[in-house]
GROMACS .gro file of N, CA and C in nm:
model
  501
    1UNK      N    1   0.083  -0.118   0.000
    1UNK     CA    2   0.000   0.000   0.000
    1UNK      C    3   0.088   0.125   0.000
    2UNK      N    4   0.072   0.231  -0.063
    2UNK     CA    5   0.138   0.366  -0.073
    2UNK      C    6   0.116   0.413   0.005
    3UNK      N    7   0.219   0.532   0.074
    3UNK     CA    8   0.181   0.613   0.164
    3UNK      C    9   0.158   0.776   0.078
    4UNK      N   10   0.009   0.830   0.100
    4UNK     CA   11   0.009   0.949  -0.018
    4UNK      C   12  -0.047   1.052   0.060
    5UNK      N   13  -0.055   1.155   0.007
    5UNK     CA   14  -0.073   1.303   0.083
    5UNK      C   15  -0.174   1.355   0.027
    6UNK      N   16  -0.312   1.394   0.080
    6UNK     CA   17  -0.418   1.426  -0.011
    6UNK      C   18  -0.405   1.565  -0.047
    7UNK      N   19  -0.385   1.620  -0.196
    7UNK     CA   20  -0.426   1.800  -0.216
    7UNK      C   21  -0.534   1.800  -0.247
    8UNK      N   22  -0.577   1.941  -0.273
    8UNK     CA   23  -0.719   1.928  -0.338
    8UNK      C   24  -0.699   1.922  -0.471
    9UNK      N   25  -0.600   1.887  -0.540
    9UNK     CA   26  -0.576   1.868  -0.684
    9UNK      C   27  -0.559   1.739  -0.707
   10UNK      N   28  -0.453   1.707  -0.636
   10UNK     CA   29  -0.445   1.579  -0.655
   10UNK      C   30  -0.369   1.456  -0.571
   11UNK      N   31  -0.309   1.358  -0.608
   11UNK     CA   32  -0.279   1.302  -0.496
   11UNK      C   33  -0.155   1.262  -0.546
   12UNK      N   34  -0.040   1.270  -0.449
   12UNK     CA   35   0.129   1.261  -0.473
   12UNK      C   36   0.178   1.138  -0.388
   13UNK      N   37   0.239   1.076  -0.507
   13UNK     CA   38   0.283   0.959  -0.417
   13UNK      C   39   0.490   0.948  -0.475
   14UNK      N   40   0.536   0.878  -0.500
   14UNK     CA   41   0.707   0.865  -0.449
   14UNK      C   42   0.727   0.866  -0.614
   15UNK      N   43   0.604   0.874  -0.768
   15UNK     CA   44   0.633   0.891  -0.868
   15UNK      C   45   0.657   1.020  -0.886
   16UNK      N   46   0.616   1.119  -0.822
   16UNK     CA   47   0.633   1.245  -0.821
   16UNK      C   48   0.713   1.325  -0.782
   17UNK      N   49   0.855   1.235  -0.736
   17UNK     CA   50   0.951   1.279  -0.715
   17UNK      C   51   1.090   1.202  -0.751
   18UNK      N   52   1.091   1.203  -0.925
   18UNK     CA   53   1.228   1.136  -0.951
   18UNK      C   54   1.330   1.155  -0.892
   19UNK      N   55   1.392   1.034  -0.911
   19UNK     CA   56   1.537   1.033  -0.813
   19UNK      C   57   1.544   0.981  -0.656
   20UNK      N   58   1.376   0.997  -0.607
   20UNK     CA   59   1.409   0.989  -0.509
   20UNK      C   60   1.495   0.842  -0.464
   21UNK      N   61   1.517   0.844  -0.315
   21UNK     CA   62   1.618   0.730  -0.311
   21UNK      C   63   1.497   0.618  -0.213
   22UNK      N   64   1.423   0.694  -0.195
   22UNK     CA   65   1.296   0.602  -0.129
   22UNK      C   66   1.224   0.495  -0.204
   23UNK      N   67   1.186   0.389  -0.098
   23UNK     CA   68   1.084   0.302  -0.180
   23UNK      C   69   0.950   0.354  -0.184
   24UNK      N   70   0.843   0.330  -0.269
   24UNK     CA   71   0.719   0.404  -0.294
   24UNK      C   72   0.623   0.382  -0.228
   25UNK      N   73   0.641   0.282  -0.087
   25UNK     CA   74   0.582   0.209  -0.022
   25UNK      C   75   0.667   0.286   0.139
   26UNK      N   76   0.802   0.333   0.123
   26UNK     CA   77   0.843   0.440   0.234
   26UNK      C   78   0.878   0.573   0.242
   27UNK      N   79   0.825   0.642   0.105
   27UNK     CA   80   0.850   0.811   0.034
   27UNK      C   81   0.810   0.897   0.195
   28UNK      N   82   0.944   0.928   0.218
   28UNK     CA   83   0.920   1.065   0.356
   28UNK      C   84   0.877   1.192   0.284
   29UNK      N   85   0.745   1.234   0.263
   29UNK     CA   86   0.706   1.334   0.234
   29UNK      C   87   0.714   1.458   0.310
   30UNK      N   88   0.732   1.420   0.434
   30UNK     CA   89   0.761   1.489   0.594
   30UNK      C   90   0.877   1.596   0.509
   31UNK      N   91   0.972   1.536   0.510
   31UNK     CA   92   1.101   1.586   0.475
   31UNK      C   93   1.099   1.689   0.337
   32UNK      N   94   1.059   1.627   0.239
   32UNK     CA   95   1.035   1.724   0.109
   32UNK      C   96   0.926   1.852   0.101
   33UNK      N   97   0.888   1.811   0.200
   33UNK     CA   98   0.768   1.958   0.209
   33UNK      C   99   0.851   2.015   0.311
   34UNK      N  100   0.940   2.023   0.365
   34UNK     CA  101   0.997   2.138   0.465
   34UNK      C  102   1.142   2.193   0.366
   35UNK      N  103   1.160   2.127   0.258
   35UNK     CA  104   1.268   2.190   0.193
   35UNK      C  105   1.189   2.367   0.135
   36UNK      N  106   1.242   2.410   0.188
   36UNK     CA  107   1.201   2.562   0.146
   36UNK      C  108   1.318   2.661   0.121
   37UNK      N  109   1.455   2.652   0.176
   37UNK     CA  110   1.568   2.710   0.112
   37UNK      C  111   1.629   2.669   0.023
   38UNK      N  112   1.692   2.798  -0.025
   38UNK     CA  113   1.753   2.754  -0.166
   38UNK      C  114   1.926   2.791  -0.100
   39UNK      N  115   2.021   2.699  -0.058
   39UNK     CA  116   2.163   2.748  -0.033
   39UNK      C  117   2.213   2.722  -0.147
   40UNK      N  118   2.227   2.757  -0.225
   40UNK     CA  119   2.297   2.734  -0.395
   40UNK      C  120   2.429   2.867  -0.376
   41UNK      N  121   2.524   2.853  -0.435
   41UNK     CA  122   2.612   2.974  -0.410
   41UNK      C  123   2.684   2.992  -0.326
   42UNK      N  124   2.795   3.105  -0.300
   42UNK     CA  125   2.924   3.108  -0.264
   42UNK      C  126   2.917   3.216  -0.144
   43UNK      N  127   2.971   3.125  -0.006
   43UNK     CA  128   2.914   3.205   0.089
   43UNK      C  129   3.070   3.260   0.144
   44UNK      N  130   3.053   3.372   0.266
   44UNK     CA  131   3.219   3.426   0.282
   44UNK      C  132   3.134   3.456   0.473
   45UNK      N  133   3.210   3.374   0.567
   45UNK     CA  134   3.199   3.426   0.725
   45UNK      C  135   3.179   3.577   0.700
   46UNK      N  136   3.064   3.655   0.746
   46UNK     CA  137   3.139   3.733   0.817
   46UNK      C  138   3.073   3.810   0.985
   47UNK      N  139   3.076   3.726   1.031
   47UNK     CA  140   3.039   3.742   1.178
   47UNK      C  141   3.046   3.589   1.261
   48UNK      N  142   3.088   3.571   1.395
   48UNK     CA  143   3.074   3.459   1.471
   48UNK      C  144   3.043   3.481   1.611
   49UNK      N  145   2.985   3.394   1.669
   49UNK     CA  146   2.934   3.425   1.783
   49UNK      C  147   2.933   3.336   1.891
   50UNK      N  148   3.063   3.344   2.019
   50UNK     CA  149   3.092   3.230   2.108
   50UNK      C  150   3.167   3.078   2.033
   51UNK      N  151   3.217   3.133   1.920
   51UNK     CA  152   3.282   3.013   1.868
   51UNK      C  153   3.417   2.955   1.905
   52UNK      N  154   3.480   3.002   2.001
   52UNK     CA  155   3.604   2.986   2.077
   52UNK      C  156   3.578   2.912   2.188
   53UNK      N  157   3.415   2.908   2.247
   53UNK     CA  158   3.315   2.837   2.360
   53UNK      C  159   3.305   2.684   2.333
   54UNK      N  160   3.267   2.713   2.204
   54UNK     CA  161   3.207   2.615   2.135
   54UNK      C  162   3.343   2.531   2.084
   55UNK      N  163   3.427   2.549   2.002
   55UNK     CA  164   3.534   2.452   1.989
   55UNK      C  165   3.620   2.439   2.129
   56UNK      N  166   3.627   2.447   2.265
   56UNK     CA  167   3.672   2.404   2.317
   56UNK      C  168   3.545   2.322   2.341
   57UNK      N  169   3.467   2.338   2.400
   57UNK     CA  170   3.379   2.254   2.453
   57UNK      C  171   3.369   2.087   2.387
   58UNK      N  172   3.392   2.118   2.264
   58UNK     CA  173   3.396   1.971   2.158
   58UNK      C  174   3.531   1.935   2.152
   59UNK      N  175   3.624   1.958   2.237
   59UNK     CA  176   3.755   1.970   2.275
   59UNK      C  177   3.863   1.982   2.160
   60UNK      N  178   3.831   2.092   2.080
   60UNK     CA  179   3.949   2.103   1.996
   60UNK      C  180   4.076   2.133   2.083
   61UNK      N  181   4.150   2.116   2.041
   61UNK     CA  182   4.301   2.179   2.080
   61UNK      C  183   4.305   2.332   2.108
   62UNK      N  184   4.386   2.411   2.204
   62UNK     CA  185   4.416   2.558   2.157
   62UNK      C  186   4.494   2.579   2.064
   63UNK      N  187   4.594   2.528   1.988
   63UNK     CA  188   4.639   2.578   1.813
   63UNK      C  189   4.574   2.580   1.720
   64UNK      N  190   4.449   2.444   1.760
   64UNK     CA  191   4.379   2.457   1.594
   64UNK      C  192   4.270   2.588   1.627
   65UNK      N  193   4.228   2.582   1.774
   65UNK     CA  194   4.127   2.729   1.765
   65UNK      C  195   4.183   2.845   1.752
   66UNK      N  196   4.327   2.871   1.766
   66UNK     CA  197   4.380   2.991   1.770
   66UNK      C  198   4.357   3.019   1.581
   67UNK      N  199   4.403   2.890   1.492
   67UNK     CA  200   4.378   2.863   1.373
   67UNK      C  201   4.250   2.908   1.310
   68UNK      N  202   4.166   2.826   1.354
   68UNK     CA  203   4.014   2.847   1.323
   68UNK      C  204   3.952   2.962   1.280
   69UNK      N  205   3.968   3.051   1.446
   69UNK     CA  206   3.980   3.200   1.465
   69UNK      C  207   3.979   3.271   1.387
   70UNK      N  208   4.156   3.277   1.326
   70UNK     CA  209   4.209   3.357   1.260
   70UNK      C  210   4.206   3.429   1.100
   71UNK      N  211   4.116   3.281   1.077
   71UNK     CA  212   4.048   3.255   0.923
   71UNK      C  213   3.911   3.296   0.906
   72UNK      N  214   3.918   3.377   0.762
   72UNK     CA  215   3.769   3.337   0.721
   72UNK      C  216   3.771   3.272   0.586
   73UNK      N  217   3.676   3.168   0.693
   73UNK     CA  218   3.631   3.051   0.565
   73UNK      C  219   3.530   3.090   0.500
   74UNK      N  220   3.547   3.041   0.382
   74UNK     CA  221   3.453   3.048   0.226
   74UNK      C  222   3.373   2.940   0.238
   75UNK      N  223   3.225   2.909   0.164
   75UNK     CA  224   3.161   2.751   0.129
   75UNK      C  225   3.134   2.794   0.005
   76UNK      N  226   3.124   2.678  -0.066
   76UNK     CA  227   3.025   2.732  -0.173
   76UNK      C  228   2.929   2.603  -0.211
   77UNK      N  229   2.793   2.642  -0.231
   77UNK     CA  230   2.693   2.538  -0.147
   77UNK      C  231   2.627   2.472  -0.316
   78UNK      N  232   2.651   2.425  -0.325
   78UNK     CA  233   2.582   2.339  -0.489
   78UNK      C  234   2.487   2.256  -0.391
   79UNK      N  235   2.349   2.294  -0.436
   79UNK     CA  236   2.181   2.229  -0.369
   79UNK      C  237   2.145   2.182  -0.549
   80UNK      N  238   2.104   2.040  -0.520
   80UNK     CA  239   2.031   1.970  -0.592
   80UNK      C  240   1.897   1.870  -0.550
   81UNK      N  241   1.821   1.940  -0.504
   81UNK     CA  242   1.707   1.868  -0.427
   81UNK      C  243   1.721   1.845  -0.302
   82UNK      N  244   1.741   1.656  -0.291
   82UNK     CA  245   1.822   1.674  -0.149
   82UNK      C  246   1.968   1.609  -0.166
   83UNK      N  247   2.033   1.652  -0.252
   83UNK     CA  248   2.149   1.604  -0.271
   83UNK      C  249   2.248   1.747  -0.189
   84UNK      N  250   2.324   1.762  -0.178
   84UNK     CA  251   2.434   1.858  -0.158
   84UNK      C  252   2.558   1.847  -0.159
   85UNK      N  253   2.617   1.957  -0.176
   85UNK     CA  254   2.783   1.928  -0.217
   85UNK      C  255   2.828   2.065  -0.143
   86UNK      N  256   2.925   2.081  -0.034
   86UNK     CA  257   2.947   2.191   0.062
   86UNK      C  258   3.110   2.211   0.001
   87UNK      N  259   3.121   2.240  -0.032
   87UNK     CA  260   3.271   2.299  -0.046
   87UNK      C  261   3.358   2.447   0.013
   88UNK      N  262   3.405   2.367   0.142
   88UNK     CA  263   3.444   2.480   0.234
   88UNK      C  264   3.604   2.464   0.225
   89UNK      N  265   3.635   2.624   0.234
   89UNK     CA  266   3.815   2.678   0.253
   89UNK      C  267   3.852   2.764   0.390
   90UNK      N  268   3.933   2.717   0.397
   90UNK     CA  269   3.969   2.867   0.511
   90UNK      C  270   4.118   2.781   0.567
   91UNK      N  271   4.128   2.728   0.662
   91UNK     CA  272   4.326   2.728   0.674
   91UNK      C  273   4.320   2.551   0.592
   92UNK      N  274   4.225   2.472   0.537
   92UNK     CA  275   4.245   2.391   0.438
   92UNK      C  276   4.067   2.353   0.374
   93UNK      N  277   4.088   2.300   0.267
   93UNK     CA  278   3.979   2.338   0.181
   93UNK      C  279   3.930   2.127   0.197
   94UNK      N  280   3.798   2.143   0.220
   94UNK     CA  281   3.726   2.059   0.278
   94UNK      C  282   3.608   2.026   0.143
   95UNK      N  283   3.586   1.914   0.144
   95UNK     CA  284   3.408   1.873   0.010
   95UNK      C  285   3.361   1.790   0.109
   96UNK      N  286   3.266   1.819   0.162
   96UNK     CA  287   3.134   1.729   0.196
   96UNK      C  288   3.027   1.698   0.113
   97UNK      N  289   2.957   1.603   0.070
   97UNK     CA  290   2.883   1.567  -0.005
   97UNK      C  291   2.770   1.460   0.045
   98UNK      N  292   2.643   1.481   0.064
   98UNK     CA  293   2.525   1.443   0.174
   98UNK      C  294   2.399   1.435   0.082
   99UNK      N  295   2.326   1.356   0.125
   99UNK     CA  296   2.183   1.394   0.093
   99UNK      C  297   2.085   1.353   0.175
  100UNK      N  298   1.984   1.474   0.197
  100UNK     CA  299   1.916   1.426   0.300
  100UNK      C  300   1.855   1.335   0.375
  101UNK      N  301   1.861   1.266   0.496
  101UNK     CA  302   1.842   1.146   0.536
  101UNK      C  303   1.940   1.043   0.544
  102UNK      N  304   2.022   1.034   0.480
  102UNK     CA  305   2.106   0.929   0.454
  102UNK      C  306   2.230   0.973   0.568
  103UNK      N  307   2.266   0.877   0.667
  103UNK     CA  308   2.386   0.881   0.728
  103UNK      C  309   2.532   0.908   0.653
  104UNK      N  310   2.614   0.954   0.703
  104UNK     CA  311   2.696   0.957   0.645
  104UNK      C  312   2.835   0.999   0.781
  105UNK      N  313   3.026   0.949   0.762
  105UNK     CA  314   3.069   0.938   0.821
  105UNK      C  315   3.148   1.085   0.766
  106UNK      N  316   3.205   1.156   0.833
  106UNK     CA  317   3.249   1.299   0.804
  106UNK      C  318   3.372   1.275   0.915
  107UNK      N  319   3.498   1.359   0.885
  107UNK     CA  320   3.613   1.398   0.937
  107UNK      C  321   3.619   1.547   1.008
  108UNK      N  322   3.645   1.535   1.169
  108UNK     CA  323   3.617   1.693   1.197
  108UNK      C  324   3.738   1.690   1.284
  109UNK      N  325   3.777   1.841   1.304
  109UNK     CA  326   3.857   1.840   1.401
  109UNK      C  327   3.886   1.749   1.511
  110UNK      N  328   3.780   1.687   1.583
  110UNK     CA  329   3.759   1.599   1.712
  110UNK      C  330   3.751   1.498   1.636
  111UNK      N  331   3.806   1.465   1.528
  111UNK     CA  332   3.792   1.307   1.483
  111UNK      C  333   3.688   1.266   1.393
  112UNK      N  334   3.655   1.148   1.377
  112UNK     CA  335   3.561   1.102   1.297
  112UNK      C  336   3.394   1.129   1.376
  113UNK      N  337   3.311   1.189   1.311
  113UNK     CA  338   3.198   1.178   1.301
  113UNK      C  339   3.078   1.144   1.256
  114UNK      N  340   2.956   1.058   1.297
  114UNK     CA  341   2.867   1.033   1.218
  114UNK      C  342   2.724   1.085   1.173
  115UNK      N  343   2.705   1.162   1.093
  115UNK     CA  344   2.603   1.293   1.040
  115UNK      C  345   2.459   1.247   0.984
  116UNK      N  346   2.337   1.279   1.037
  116UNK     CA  347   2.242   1.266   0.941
  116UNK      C  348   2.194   1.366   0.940
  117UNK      N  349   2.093   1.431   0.773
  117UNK     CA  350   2.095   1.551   0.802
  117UNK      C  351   1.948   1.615   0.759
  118UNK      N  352   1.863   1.626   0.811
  118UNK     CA  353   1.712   1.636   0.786
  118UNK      C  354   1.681   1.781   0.754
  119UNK      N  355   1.568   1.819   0.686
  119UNK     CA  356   1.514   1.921   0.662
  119UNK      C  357   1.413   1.918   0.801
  120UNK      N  358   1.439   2.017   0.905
  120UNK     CA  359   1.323   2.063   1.049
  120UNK      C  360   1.298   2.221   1.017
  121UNK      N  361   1.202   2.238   1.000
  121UNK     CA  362   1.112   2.416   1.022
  121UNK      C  363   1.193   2.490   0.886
  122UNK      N  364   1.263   2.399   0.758
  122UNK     CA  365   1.277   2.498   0.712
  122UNK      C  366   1.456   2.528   0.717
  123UNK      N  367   1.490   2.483   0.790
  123UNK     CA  368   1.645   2.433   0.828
  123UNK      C  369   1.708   2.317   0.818
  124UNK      N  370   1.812   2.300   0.749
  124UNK     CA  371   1.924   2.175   0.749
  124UNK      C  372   1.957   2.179   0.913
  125UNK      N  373   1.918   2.029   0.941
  125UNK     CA  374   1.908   1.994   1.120
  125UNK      C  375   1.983   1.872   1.082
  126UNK      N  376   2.144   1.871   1.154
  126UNK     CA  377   2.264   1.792   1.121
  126UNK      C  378   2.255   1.717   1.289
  127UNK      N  379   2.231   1.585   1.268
  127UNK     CA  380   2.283   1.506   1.423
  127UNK      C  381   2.391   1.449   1.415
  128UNK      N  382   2.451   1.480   1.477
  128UNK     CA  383   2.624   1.465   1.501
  128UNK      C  384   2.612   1.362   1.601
  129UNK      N  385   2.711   1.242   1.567
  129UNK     CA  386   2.742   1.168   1.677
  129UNK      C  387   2.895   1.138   1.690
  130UNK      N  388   2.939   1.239   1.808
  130UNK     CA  389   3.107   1.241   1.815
  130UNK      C  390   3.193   1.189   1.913
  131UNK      N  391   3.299   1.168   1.965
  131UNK     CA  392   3.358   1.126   1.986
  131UNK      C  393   3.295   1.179   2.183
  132UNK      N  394   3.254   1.263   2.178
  132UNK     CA  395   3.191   1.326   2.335
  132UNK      C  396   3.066   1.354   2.324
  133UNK      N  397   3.001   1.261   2.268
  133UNK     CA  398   2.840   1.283   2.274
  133UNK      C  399   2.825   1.345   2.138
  134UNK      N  400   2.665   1.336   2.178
  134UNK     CA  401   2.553   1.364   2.090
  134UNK      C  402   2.569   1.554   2.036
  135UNK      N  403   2.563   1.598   1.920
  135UNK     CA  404   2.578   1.668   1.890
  135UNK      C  405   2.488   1.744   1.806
  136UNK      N  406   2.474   1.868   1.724
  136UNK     CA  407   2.392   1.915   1.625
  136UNK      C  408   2.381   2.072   1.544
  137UNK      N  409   2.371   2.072   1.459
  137UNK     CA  410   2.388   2.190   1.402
  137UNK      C  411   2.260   2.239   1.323
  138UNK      N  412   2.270   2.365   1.323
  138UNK     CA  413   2.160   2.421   1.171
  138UNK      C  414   2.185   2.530   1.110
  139UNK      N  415   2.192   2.482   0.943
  139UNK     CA  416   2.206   2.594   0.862
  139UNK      C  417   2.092   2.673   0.840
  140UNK      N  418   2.031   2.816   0.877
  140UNK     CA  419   1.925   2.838   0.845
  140UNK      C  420   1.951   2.978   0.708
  141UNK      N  421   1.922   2.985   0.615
  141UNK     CA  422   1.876   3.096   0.584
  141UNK      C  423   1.721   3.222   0.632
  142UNK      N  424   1.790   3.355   0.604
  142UNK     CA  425   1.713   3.419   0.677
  142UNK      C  426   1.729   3.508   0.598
  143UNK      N  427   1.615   3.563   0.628
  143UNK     CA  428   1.531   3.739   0.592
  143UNK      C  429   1.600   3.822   0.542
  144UNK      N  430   1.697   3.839   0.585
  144UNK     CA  431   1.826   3.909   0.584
  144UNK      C  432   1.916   3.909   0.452
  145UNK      N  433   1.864   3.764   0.436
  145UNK     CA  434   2.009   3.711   0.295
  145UNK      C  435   2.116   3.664   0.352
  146UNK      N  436   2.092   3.624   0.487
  146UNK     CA  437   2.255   3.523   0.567
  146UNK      C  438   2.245   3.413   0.559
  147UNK      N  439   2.344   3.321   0.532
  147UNK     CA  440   2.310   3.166   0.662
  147UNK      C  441   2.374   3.211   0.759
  148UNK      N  442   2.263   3.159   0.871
  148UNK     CA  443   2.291   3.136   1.014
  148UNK      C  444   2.337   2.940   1.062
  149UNK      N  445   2.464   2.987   1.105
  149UNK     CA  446   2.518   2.832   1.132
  149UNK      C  447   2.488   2.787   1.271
  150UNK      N  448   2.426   2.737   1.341
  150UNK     CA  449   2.420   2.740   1.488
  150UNK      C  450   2.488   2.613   1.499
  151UNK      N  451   2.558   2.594   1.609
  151UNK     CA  452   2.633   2.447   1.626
  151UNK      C  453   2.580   2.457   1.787
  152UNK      N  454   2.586   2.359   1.864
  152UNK     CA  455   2.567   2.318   2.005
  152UNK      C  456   2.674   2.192   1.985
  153UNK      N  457   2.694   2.211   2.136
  153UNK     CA  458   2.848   2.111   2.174
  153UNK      C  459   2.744   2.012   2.288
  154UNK      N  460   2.807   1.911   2.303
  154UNK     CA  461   2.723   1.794   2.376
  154UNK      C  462   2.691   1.854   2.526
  155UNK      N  463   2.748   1.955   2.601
  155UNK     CA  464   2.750   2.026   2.711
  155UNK      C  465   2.663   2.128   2.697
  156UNK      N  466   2.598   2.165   2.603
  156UNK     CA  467   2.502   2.259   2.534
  156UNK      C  468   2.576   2.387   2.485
  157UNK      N  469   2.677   2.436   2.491
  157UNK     CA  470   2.750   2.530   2.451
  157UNK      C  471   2.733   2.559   2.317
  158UNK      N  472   2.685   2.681   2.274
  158UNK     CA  473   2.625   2.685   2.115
  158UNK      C  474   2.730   2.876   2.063
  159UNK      N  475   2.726   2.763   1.936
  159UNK     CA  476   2.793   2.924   1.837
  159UNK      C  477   2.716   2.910   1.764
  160UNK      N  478   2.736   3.018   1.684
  160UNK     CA  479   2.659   3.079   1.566
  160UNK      C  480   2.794   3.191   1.451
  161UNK      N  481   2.746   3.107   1.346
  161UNK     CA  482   2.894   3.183   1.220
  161UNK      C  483   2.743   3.206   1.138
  162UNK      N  484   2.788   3.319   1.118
  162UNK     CA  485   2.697   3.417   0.993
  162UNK      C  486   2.750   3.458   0.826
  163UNK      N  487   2.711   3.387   0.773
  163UNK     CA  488   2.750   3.382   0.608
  163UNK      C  489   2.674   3.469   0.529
  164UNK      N  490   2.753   3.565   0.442
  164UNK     CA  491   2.733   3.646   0.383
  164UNK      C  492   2.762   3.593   0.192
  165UNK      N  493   2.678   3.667   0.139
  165UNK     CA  494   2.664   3.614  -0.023
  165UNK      C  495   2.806   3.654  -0.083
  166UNK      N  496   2.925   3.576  -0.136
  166UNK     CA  497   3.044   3.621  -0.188
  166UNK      C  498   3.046   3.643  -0.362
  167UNK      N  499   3.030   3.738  -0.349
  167UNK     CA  500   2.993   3.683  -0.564
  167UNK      C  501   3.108   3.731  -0.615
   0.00000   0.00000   0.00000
């Protein structure tokens, strides 16, 4: 039996969304109706907030935060549905490549991590599982024309890096 979503037009089931990676019998519609940003394009820091809190707390080192700090990192965000491709620079140049829902194992300062990464309210909602607990992040775009990055550390300690459009 399908799982389908009634409009008053018509009725959508897992054909109505090529590519997807779902079976048509488990299509998360949950998830595709909260995709509402578009991060496509080339973003440049320019504001942070308690992020020196926040990488100790997830116990970076003090050289790599003195590092961290000192840089502003670039992304540049290629969105293909729910595919993504993050391509970030700043003291070394990083490709993440995700699509929504699907686990995936990522390399971070504190070591290896394991990421899943859902569309919640409208925001990329990243669960981190690291080497000191449970973790999480969100990219939000806003009103403004920023992404807002919020990270929380397993101790609850939260930053926020503010991305500006680099063209």
């Amino acid at each position: 039996m399908r799982r389908q979503l009634q409009t008053p037009k018509r009725v959508l089931t897992a054909r109505h969304f090529p590519g997807s990676r779902c079976k048509k019998s488990t299509l998360n519609l949950k998830n595709r109706s909260k995709m509402t940003a578009d991060f496509n394009g080339k973003w440049k820091l320019v504001d942070s907030e308690n992020f020196d809190a926040y990488l100790q707390a997830v116990g970076v080192n003090f050289m790599i935060r003195q590092m961290a700090k000192a840089v502003t990192p670039r992304q540049e965000i290629q969105q293909n549905g729910d595919n993504f491709v993050i391509k970030s620079s700043g003291f070394q140049t990083k490709v993440t490549n995700f699509t929504i829902g699907e686990e995936f194992e990522d390399d971070s300062p504190i070591g290896k991590v394991k990421c899943t990464i859902t569309w919640k309210d409208g925001k990329l909602h990243t669960a981190i599982e690291g080497p000191r607990g449970p973790m999480w992040s969100e990219r939000e775009l806003r009103e403004d024309g920023r992404v807002y990055l919020t990270m929380a550390a397993p101790n609850g300690t939260k930053a926020t890096r503010i991305f500006a459009r680099d063209e």
